[in-house]
Amino acid sequence: MPTMGYLHNGHISLIEESKKRADITIVSIFVNPTQFAPTEDFKAYPRDIERDLRLLEQAGTDYLFYPSAVDIYPNNFQTYVDVTEIAKIIEGEFRPTHFKGVTTIVSILFNCVKPDLAFFGQKDAQQTSVIKRMIEDLKYEIEVVICPIIREADGLALSSRNVYLNPEEREKALILNESLKQAEDIILSGERNTVTIIKKINNNFIKEKSVHLNYIRIVNADTFKEADKLETGKDYYCLVAAKVGSTRLIDNRLIHIK
Ligand code: AMP
């Protein structure tokens, strides 16, 4: 399980799944500089290795891989892994260099750890698709296991970045999950036109001035291509990204069309 540390129950759920499925569970903690743009929160990203060690031990992790930045990126480092299409859309439009950093570090971690299974959270749905593409293209023999999103009792998806939210922002942040739930309800009531669905959800964000929406998209869950009309029998992700104060949050919901 690649992680950036500051562990929460979302990370722990991945470890639990690995303990069910694999003989040996290895977690990495590395706050990867190449996946942050210069304007983003690399320096401020929360870190607490002592707490993480306790949580990893409690969860029964076999090994922690905790490399230093120069172990991973020595001074003469020059090689990157870049997925050219699926990494450039949606989240990639807002964070153009992000997935290149992710695929580069994940491929280095795969080469160091040589796993048979790799566990990722649906929380970062596009990331799982980008990594699956990389695995196929670079012919890694690794099975990706996608684990469900773990949420707080009130629906906020767990994220290491939630610590940035002050109490008022924490309350406002519920708009992400609530909008996704509303999108699902609209779809369950029979609406199949994604423009209509997105327009309705967009209205929530227009009303909530303190939350700045980056995007709401509905994509085919396999291809990540945007859908105009939802088709029976297929799976779609409804994806949302928004800034609450200065904290950028993402969330999504997997919706099956019956
Ligand atoms: P991060 O430390 O944020 O890079 O996340 C490490 C892994 O944990 C990624 O595969 C994430 O998708 C996953 N993850 C993060 N938050 C959650 C969550 N709330 N539920 C499930 N998995 C999560």
PDB file of C-alpha atoms in Angstrom, residues 14-246:
ATOM      1  CA  LEU A  14      -6.541  -1.013   2.964  1.00  0.00           C
ATOM      2  CA  ILE A  15      -4.237  -2.773   5.437  1.00  0.00           C
ATOM      3  CA  GLU A  16      -7.135  -4.906   6.693  1.00  0.00           C
ATOM      4  CA  GLU A  17      -7.994  -5.914   3.132  1.00  0.00           C
ATOM      5  CA  SER A  18      -4.360  -6.783   2.454  1.00  0.00           C
ATOM      6  CA  LYS A  19      -4.204  -8.910   5.597  1.00  0.00           C
ATOM      7  CA  LYS A  20      -7.177 -10.899   4.282  1.00  0.00           C
ATOM      8  CA  ARG A  21      -5.764 -11.304   0.788  1.00  0.00           C
ATOM      9  CA  ALA A  22      -1.965 -11.400   1.071  1.00  0.00           C
ATOM     10  CA  ASP A  23       0.688 -13.316   3.045  1.00  0.00           C
ATOM     11  CA  ILE A  24       2.763 -10.243   3.822  1.00  0.00           C
ATOM     12  CA  THR A  25       1.487  -6.686   4.186  1.00  0.00           C
ATOM     13  CA  ILE A  26       3.899  -3.862   3.354  1.00  0.00           C
ATOM     14  CA  VAL A  27       2.960  -0.202   3.711  1.00  0.00           C
ATOM     15  CA  SER A  28       5.057   2.625   2.347  1.00  0.00           C
ATOM     16  CA  ILE A  29       5.059   6.137   3.730  1.00  0.00           C
ATOM     17  CA  PHE A  30       6.546   8.754   1.444  1.00  0.00           C
ATOM     18  CA  VAL A  31       5.297  12.299   0.949  1.00  0.00           C
ATOM     19  CA  ASN A  32       6.157  12.382  -2.723  1.00  0.00           C
ATOM     20  CA  PRO A  33       7.400  15.820  -3.818  1.00  0.00           C
ATOM     21  CA  THR A  34       6.932  15.175  -7.552  1.00  0.00           C
ATOM     22  CA  GLN A  35       3.150  14.842  -7.274  1.00  0.00           C
ATOM     23  CA  PHE A  36       2.774  18.323  -5.757  1.00  0.00           C
ATOM     24  CA  ALA A  37       2.856  21.440  -7.947  1.00  0.00           C
ATOM     25  CA  PRO A  38       5.043  24.294  -6.610  1.00  0.00           C
ATOM     26  CA  THR A  39       1.842  26.110  -5.518  1.00  0.00           C
ATOM     27  CA  GLU A  40       0.515  23.098  -3.574  1.00  0.00           C
ATOM     28  CA  ASP A  41       0.879  21.914   0.011  1.00  0.00           C
ATOM     29  CA  PHE A  42       3.993  19.667  -0.060  1.00  0.00           C
ATOM     30  CA  LYS A  43       5.705  21.497   2.819  1.00  0.00           C
ATOM     31  CA  ALA A  44       2.527  21.832   4.893  1.00  0.00           C
ATOM     32  CA  TYR A  45       1.358  18.242   4.271  1.00  0.00           C
ATOM     33  CA  PRO A  46       0.737  16.717   7.727  1.00  0.00           C
ATOM     34  CA  ARG A  47       3.371  14.287   8.973  1.00  0.00           C
ATOM     35  CA  ASP A  48       3.551  12.276  12.232  1.00  0.00           C
ATOM     36  CA  ILE A  49       5.688   9.178  11.882  1.00  0.00           C
ATOM     37  CA  GLU A  50       5.489   8.184  15.570  1.00  0.00           C
ATOM     38  CA  ARG A  51       1.700   8.105  15.457  1.00  0.00           C
ATOM     39  CA  ASP A  52       1.777   6.305  12.088  1.00  0.00           C
ATOM     40  CA  LEU A  53       4.116   3.629  13.507  1.00  0.00           C
ATOM     41  CA  ARG A  54       1.697   2.967  16.372  1.00  0.00           C
ATOM     42  CA  LEU A  55      -1.270   2.704  13.980  1.00  0.00           C
ATOM     43  CA  LEU A  56       0.640   0.407  11.613  1.00  0.00           C
ATOM     44  CA  GLU A  57       1.607  -1.854  14.479  1.00  0.00           C
ATOM     45  CA  GLN A  58      -1.944  -1.927  15.861  1.00  0.00           C
ATOM     46  CA  ALA A  59      -3.228  -2.870  12.409  1.00  0.00           C
ATOM     47  CA  GLY A  60      -0.741  -5.771  12.182  1.00  0.00           C
ATOM     48  CA  THR A  61       1.362  -4.411   9.297  1.00  0.00           C
ATOM     49  CA  ASP A  62       4.353  -6.645   8.592  1.00  0.00           C
ATOM     50  CA  TYR A  63       6.723  -4.056   7.125  1.00  0.00           C
ATOM     51  CA  LEU A  64       6.938  -0.303   6.710  1.00  0.00           C
ATOM     52  CA  PHE A  65       8.925   1.025   3.759  1.00  0.00           C
ATOM     53  CA  TYR A  66       9.938   4.563   4.758  1.00  0.00           C
ATOM     54  CA  PRO A  67      12.457   5.850   2.252  1.00  0.00           C
ATOM     55  CA  SER A  68      14.066   9.292   2.353  1.00  0.00           C
ATOM     56  CA  ALA A  69      13.680  11.772  -0.489  1.00  0.00           C
ATOM     57  CA  VAL A  70      17.271  11.190  -1.687  1.00  0.00           C
ATOM     58  CA  ASP A  71      16.776   7.417  -1.649  1.00  0.00           C
ATOM     59  CA  ILE A  72      13.960   7.884  -4.137  1.00  0.00           C
ATOM     60  CA  TYR A  73      15.172  10.928  -6.040  1.00  0.00           C
ATOM     61  CA  PRO A  74      18.985  11.123  -5.951  1.00  0.00           C
ATOM     62  CA  ASN A  75      20.530  14.264  -7.414  1.00  0.00           C
ATOM     63  CA  ASN A  76      20.954  12.856 -10.898  1.00  0.00           C
ATOM     64  CA  PHE A  77      17.386  11.459 -11.116  1.00  0.00           C
ATOM     65  CA  GLN A  78      15.999  11.958 -14.651  1.00  0.00           C
ATOM     66  CA  THR A  79      13.377   9.281 -15.376  1.00  0.00           C
ATOM     67  CA  TYR A  80       9.616   9.749 -15.121  1.00  0.00           C
ATOM     68  CA  VAL A  81       6.579   7.604 -15.929  1.00  0.00           C
ATOM     69  CA  ASP A  82       3.872   9.541 -17.735  1.00  0.00           C
ATOM     70  CA  VAL A  83       0.457   8.158 -18.689  1.00  0.00           C
ATOM     71  CA  THR A  84      -0.471  10.280 -21.676  1.00  0.00           C
ATOM     72  CA  GLU A  85      -4.273  10.339 -21.893  1.00  0.00           C
ATOM     73  CA  ILE A  86      -6.250   9.305 -18.821  1.00  0.00           C
ATOM     74  CA  ALA A  87      -3.820  11.237 -16.580  1.00  0.00           C
ATOM     75  CA  LYS A  88      -4.422  14.486 -18.458  1.00  0.00           C
ATOM     76  CA  ILE A  89      -8.210  14.762 -18.093  1.00  0.00           C
ATOM     77  CA  ILE A  90     -10.464  15.797 -15.154  1.00  0.00           C
ATOM     78  CA  GLU A  91      -8.145  15.862 -12.100  1.00  0.00           C
ATOM     79  CA  GLY A  92      -5.251  16.165 -14.576  1.00  0.00           C
ATOM     80  CA  GLU A  93      -6.711  19.404 -15.966  1.00  0.00           C
ATOM     81  CA  PHE A  94      -6.552  20.985 -12.509  1.00  0.00           C
ATOM     82  CA  ARG A  95      -3.287  19.326 -11.462  1.00  0.00           C
ATOM     83  CA  PRO A  96      -1.360  18.921 -14.754  1.00  0.00           C
ATOM     84  CA  THR A  97       1.799  17.418 -13.220  1.00  0.00           C
ATOM     85  CA  HIS A  98       0.142  15.411 -10.427  1.00  0.00           C
ATOM     86  CA  PHE A  99      -0.358  11.985 -11.982  1.00  0.00           C
ATOM     87  CA  LYS A 100       3.122  12.000 -13.562  1.00  0.00           C
ATOM     88  CA  GLY A 101       4.483  12.247 -10.010  1.00  0.00           C
ATOM     89  CA  VAL A 102       2.103   9.525  -8.825  1.00  0.00           C
ATOM     90  CA  THR A 103       2.927   7.036 -11.591  1.00  0.00           C
ATOM     91  CA  THR A 104       6.643   7.714 -11.198  1.00  0.00           C
ATOM     92  CA  ILE A 105       6.652   7.080  -7.431  1.00  0.00           C
ATOM     93  CA  VAL A 106       4.278   4.102  -7.636  1.00  0.00           C
ATOM     94  CA  SER A 107       6.417   2.468 -10.306  1.00  0.00           C
ATOM     95  CA  ILE A 108       9.557   3.033  -8.174  1.00  0.00           C
ATOM     96  CA  LEU A 109       7.736   1.585  -5.130  1.00  0.00           C
ATOM     97  CA  PHE A 110       6.611  -1.422  -7.194  1.00  0.00           C
ATOM     98  CA  ASN A 111      10.219  -2.005  -8.271  1.00  0.00           C
ATOM     99  CA  CYS A 112      11.507  -1.750  -4.685  1.00  0.00           C
ATOM    100  CA  VAL A 113       8.814  -3.853  -3.007  1.00  0.00           C
ATOM    101  CA  LYS A 114       7.863  -6.201  -5.881  1.00  0.00           C
ATOM    102  CA  PRO A 115       4.286  -6.822  -4.690  1.00  0.00           C
ATOM    103  CA  ASP A 116       1.822  -9.334  -6.136  1.00  0.00           C
ATOM    104  CA  LEU A 117      -1.144  -7.233  -5.027  1.00  0.00           C
ATOM    105  CA  ALA A 118      -1.392  -3.464  -4.632  1.00  0.00           C
ATOM    106  CA  PHE A 119      -4.188  -1.846  -2.622  1.00  0.00           C
ATOM    107  CA  PHE A 120      -5.604   1.562  -3.490  1.00  0.00           C
ATOM    108  CA  GLY A 121      -8.650   3.497  -2.292  1.00  0.00           C
ATOM    109  CA  GLN A 122     -11.631   4.347  -4.474  1.00  0.00           C
ATOM    110  CA  LYS A 123     -11.322   7.778  -2.812  1.00  0.00           C
ATOM    111  CA  ASP A 124      -8.762   8.531  -5.542  1.00  0.00           C
ATOM    112  CA  ALA A 125     -10.777   6.873  -8.313  1.00  0.00           C
ATOM    113  CA  GLN A 126      -8.935   8.393 -11.259  1.00  0.00           C
ATOM    114  CA  GLN A 127      -5.613   7.479  -9.653  1.00  0.00           C
ATOM    115  CA  THR A 128      -6.665   3.805  -9.619  1.00  0.00           C
ATOM    116  CA  SER A 129      -7.469   3.952 -13.347  1.00  0.00           C
ATOM    117  CA  VAL A 130      -4.196   5.724 -14.155  1.00  0.00           C
ATOM    118  CA  ILE A 131      -2.249   3.110 -12.189  1.00  0.00           C
ATOM    119  CA  LYS A 132      -4.114   0.232 -13.831  1.00  0.00           C
ATOM    120  CA  ARG A 133      -3.199   1.739 -17.233  1.00  0.00           C
ATOM    121  CA  MET A 134       0.453   1.995 -16.179  1.00  0.00           C
ATOM    122  CA  ILE A 135       0.477  -1.594 -14.906  1.00  0.00           C
ATOM    123  CA  GLU A 136      -0.877  -2.872 -18.212  1.00  0.00           C
ATOM    124  CA  ASP A 137       1.330  -0.684 -20.394  1.00  0.00           C
ATOM    125  CA  LEU A 138       4.557  -1.402 -18.483  1.00  0.00           C
ATOM    126  CA  LYS A 139       3.603  -5.078 -18.069  1.00  0.00           C
ATOM    127  CA  TYR A 140       3.878  -5.247 -14.311  1.00  0.00           C
ATOM    128  CA  GLU A 141       2.404  -8.490 -12.981  1.00  0.00           C
ATOM    129  CA  ILE A 142       0.497  -6.820 -10.167  1.00  0.00           C
ATOM    130  CA  GLU A 143      -3.180  -7.080  -9.328  1.00  0.00           C
ATOM    131  CA  VAL A 144      -4.819  -3.840  -8.210  1.00  0.00           C
ATOM    132  CA  VAL A 145      -7.365  -4.133  -5.404  1.00  0.00           C
ATOM    133  CA  ILE A 146      -9.656  -1.104  -5.066  1.00  0.00           C
ATOM    134  CA  CYS A 147     -11.074  -0.593  -1.563  1.00  0.00           C
ATOM    135  CA  PRO A 148     -14.250   1.387  -0.751  1.00  0.00           C
ATOM    136  CA  ILE A 149     -14.209   4.962   0.561  1.00  0.00           C
ATOM    137  CA  ILE A 150     -14.194   5.202   4.358  1.00  0.00           C
ATOM    138  CA  ARG A 151     -16.191   8.167   5.675  1.00  0.00           C
ATOM    139  CA  GLU A 152     -16.831   9.985   8.923  1.00  0.00           C
ATOM    140  CA  ALA A 153     -20.255   9.346  10.493  1.00  0.00           C
ATOM    141  CA  ASP A 154     -21.602  12.489   8.804  1.00  0.00           C
ATOM    142  CA  GLY A 155     -20.378  11.406   5.365  1.00  0.00           C
ATOM    143  CA  LEU A 156     -17.134  13.364   4.916  1.00  0.00           C
ATOM    144  CA  ALA A 157     -14.592  11.135   3.181  1.00  0.00           C
ATOM    145  CA  LEU A 158     -11.535  10.580   5.387  1.00  0.00           C
ATOM    146  CA  SER A 159      -8.466  12.394   4.125  1.00  0.00           C
ATOM    147  CA  SER A 160      -5.167  13.415   5.694  1.00  0.00           C
ATOM    148  CA  ARG A 161      -5.992  16.917   4.431  1.00  0.00           C
ATOM    149  CA  ASN A 162      -9.144  17.154   6.597  1.00  0.00           C
ATOM    150  CA  VAL A 163      -6.903  18.434   9.434  1.00  0.00           C
ATOM    151  CA  TYR A 164      -6.556  21.684   7.506  1.00  0.00           C
ATOM    152  CA  LEU A 165     -10.307  22.416   7.908  1.00  0.00           C
ATOM    153  CA  ASN A 166     -11.470  24.732  10.687  1.00  0.00           C
ATOM    154  CA  PRO A 167     -14.835  23.822  12.304  1.00  0.00           C
ATOM    155  CA  GLU A 168     -16.821  26.032   9.936  1.00  0.00           C
ATOM    156  CA  GLU A 169     -15.048  24.649   6.851  1.00  0.00           C
ATOM    157  CA  ARG A 170     -15.463  21.111   8.199  1.00  0.00           C
ATOM    158  CA  GLU A 171     -19.239  21.691   8.154  1.00  0.00           C
ATOM    159  CA  LYS A 172     -19.179  23.224   4.649  1.00  0.00           C
ATOM    160  CA  ALA A 173     -17.124  20.272   3.373  1.00  0.00           C
ATOM    161  CA  LEU A 174     -20.191  18.022   3.722  1.00  0.00           C
ATOM    162  CA  ILE A 175     -21.483  19.563   0.476  1.00  0.00           C
ATOM    163  CA  LEU A 176     -19.248  17.192  -1.502  1.00  0.00           C
ATOM    164  CA  ASN A 177     -20.737  13.944  -0.221  1.00  0.00           C
ATOM    165  CA  GLU A 178     -24.233  15.428  -0.049  1.00  0.00           C
ATOM    166  CA  SER A 179     -24.052  16.504  -3.698  1.00  0.00           C
ATOM    167  CA  LEU A 180     -22.872  13.048  -4.731  1.00  0.00           C
ATOM    168  CA  LYS A 181     -25.737  11.482  -2.795  1.00  0.00           C
ATOM    169  CA  GLN A 182     -28.135  13.888  -4.513  1.00  0.00           C
ATOM    170  CA  ALA A 183     -26.695  12.924  -7.935  1.00  0.00           C
ATOM    171  CA  GLU A 184     -27.279   9.274  -7.091  1.00  0.00           C
ATOM    172  CA  ASP A 185     -30.867   9.987  -6.016  1.00  0.00           C
ATOM    173  CA  ILE A 186     -31.555  11.871  -9.262  1.00  0.00           C
ATOM    174  CA  ILE A 187     -30.152   8.940 -11.248  1.00  0.00           C
ATOM    175  CA  LEU A 188     -32.136   6.391  -9.202  1.00  0.00           C
ATOM    176  CA  SER A 189     -35.282   8.385  -9.933  1.00  0.00           C
ATOM    177  CA  GLY A 190     -34.680   7.704 -13.640  1.00  0.00           C
ATOM    178  CA  GLU A 191     -32.712  10.679 -14.994  1.00  0.00           C
ATOM    179  CA  ARG A 192     -30.164   9.522 -17.601  1.00  0.00           C
ATOM    180  CA  ASN A 193     -28.978  12.821 -19.086  1.00  0.00           C
ATOM    181  CA  THR A 194     -25.715  13.775 -17.378  1.00  0.00           C
ATOM    182  CA  VAL A 195     -25.948  17.474 -18.341  1.00  0.00           C
ATOM    183  CA  THR A 196     -29.263  17.705 -16.444  1.00  0.00           C
ATOM    184  CA  ILE A 197     -27.828  15.874 -13.430  1.00  0.00           C
ATOM    185  CA  ILE A 198     -24.672  18.017 -13.292  1.00  0.00           C
ATOM    186  CA  LYS A 199     -26.665  21.248 -13.663  1.00  0.00           C
ATOM    187  CA  LYS A 200     -28.780  20.364 -10.625  1.00  0.00           C
ATOM    188  CA  ILE A 201     -25.720  19.543  -8.516  1.00  0.00           C
ATOM    189  CA  ASN A 202     -23.929  22.652  -9.724  1.00  0.00           C
ATOM    190  CA  ASN A 203     -26.749  24.753  -8.193  1.00  0.00           C
ATOM    191  CA  ASN A 204     -25.726  23.577  -4.696  1.00  0.00           C
ATOM    192  CA  PHE A 205     -22.268  25.016  -5.238  1.00  0.00           C
ATOM    193  CA  ILE A 206     -23.530  28.271  -6.772  1.00  0.00           C
ATOM    194  CA  LYS A 207     -25.525  28.824  -3.563  1.00  0.00           C
ATOM    195  CA  GLU A 208     -22.580  27.951  -1.282  1.00  0.00           C
ATOM    196  CA  LYS A 209     -20.253  30.886  -1.886  1.00  0.00           C
ATOM    197  CA  SER A 210     -17.515  29.732   0.521  1.00  0.00           C
ATOM    198  CA  VAL A 211     -16.919  26.504  -1.428  1.00  0.00           C
ATOM    199  CA  HIS A 212     -15.217  26.831  -4.791  1.00  0.00           C
ATOM    200  CA  LEU A 213     -16.153  23.989  -7.138  1.00  0.00           C
ATOM    201  CA  ASN A 214     -13.407  22.708  -9.452  1.00  0.00           C
ATOM    202  CA  TYR A 215     -15.529  20.131 -11.255  1.00  0.00           C
ATOM    203  CA  ILE A 216     -18.407  17.675 -11.187  1.00  0.00           C
ATOM    204  CA  ARG A 217     -18.103  14.953 -13.816  1.00  0.00           C
ATOM    205  CA  ILE A 218     -19.840  11.702 -14.579  1.00  0.00           C
ATOM    206  CA  VAL A 219     -17.541   9.192 -16.269  1.00  0.00           C
ATOM    207  CA  ASN A 220     -17.675   5.577 -17.358  1.00  0.00           C
ATOM    208  CA  ALA A 221     -16.041   3.687 -14.471  1.00  0.00           C
ATOM    209  CA  ASP A 222     -13.934   1.509 -16.786  1.00  0.00           C
ATOM    210  CA  THR A 223     -12.706   4.026 -19.354  1.00  0.00           C
ATOM    211  CA  PHE A 224     -12.996   7.279 -17.385  1.00  0.00           C
ATOM    212  CA  LYS A 225     -14.549   8.810 -20.500  1.00  0.00           C
ATOM    213  CA  GLU A 226     -17.254  11.396 -19.819  1.00  0.00           C
ATOM    214  CA  ALA A 227     -20.771  10.115 -20.477  1.00  0.00           C
ATOM    215  CA  ASP A 228     -23.641  12.101 -22.048  1.00  0.00           C
ATOM    216  CA  LYS A 229     -26.300   9.503 -21.447  1.00  0.00           C
ATOM    217  CA  LEU A 230     -26.178   6.824 -18.751  1.00  0.00           C
ATOM    218  CA  GLU A 231     -26.691   3.314 -20.107  1.00  0.00           C
ATOM    219  CA  THR A 232     -28.381   0.385 -18.370  1.00  0.00           C
ATOM    220  CA  GLY A 233     -25.992  -2.201 -16.924  1.00  0.00           C
ATOM    221  CA  LYS A 234     -22.985   0.119 -16.823  1.00  0.00           C
ATOM    222  CA  ASP A 235     -21.029   1.593 -13.895  1.00  0.00           C
ATOM    223  CA  TYR A 236     -20.219   5.282 -13.610  1.00  0.00           C
ATOM    224  CA  TYR A 237     -18.240   7.435 -11.233  1.00  0.00           C
ATOM    225  CA  CYS A 238     -19.722  10.747 -10.242  1.00  0.00           C
ATOM    226  CA  LEU A 239     -16.616  12.779  -9.313  1.00  0.00           C
ATOM    227  CA  VAL A 240     -16.356  16.056  -7.476  1.00  0.00           C
ATOM    228  CA  ALA A 241     -13.461  18.334  -6.516  1.00  0.00           C
ATOM    229  CA  ALA A 242     -13.803  21.591  -4.610  1.00  0.00           C
ATOM    230  CA  LYS A 243     -11.828  24.015  -2.496  1.00  0.00           C
ATOM    231  CA  VAL A 244     -13.212  24.644   0.969  1.00  0.00           C
ATOM    232  CA  GLY A 245     -11.305  27.693   2.178  1.00  0.00           C
ATOM    233  CA  SER A 246      -7.776  26.894   1.031  1.00  0.00           C
TER     234      SER A 246
END
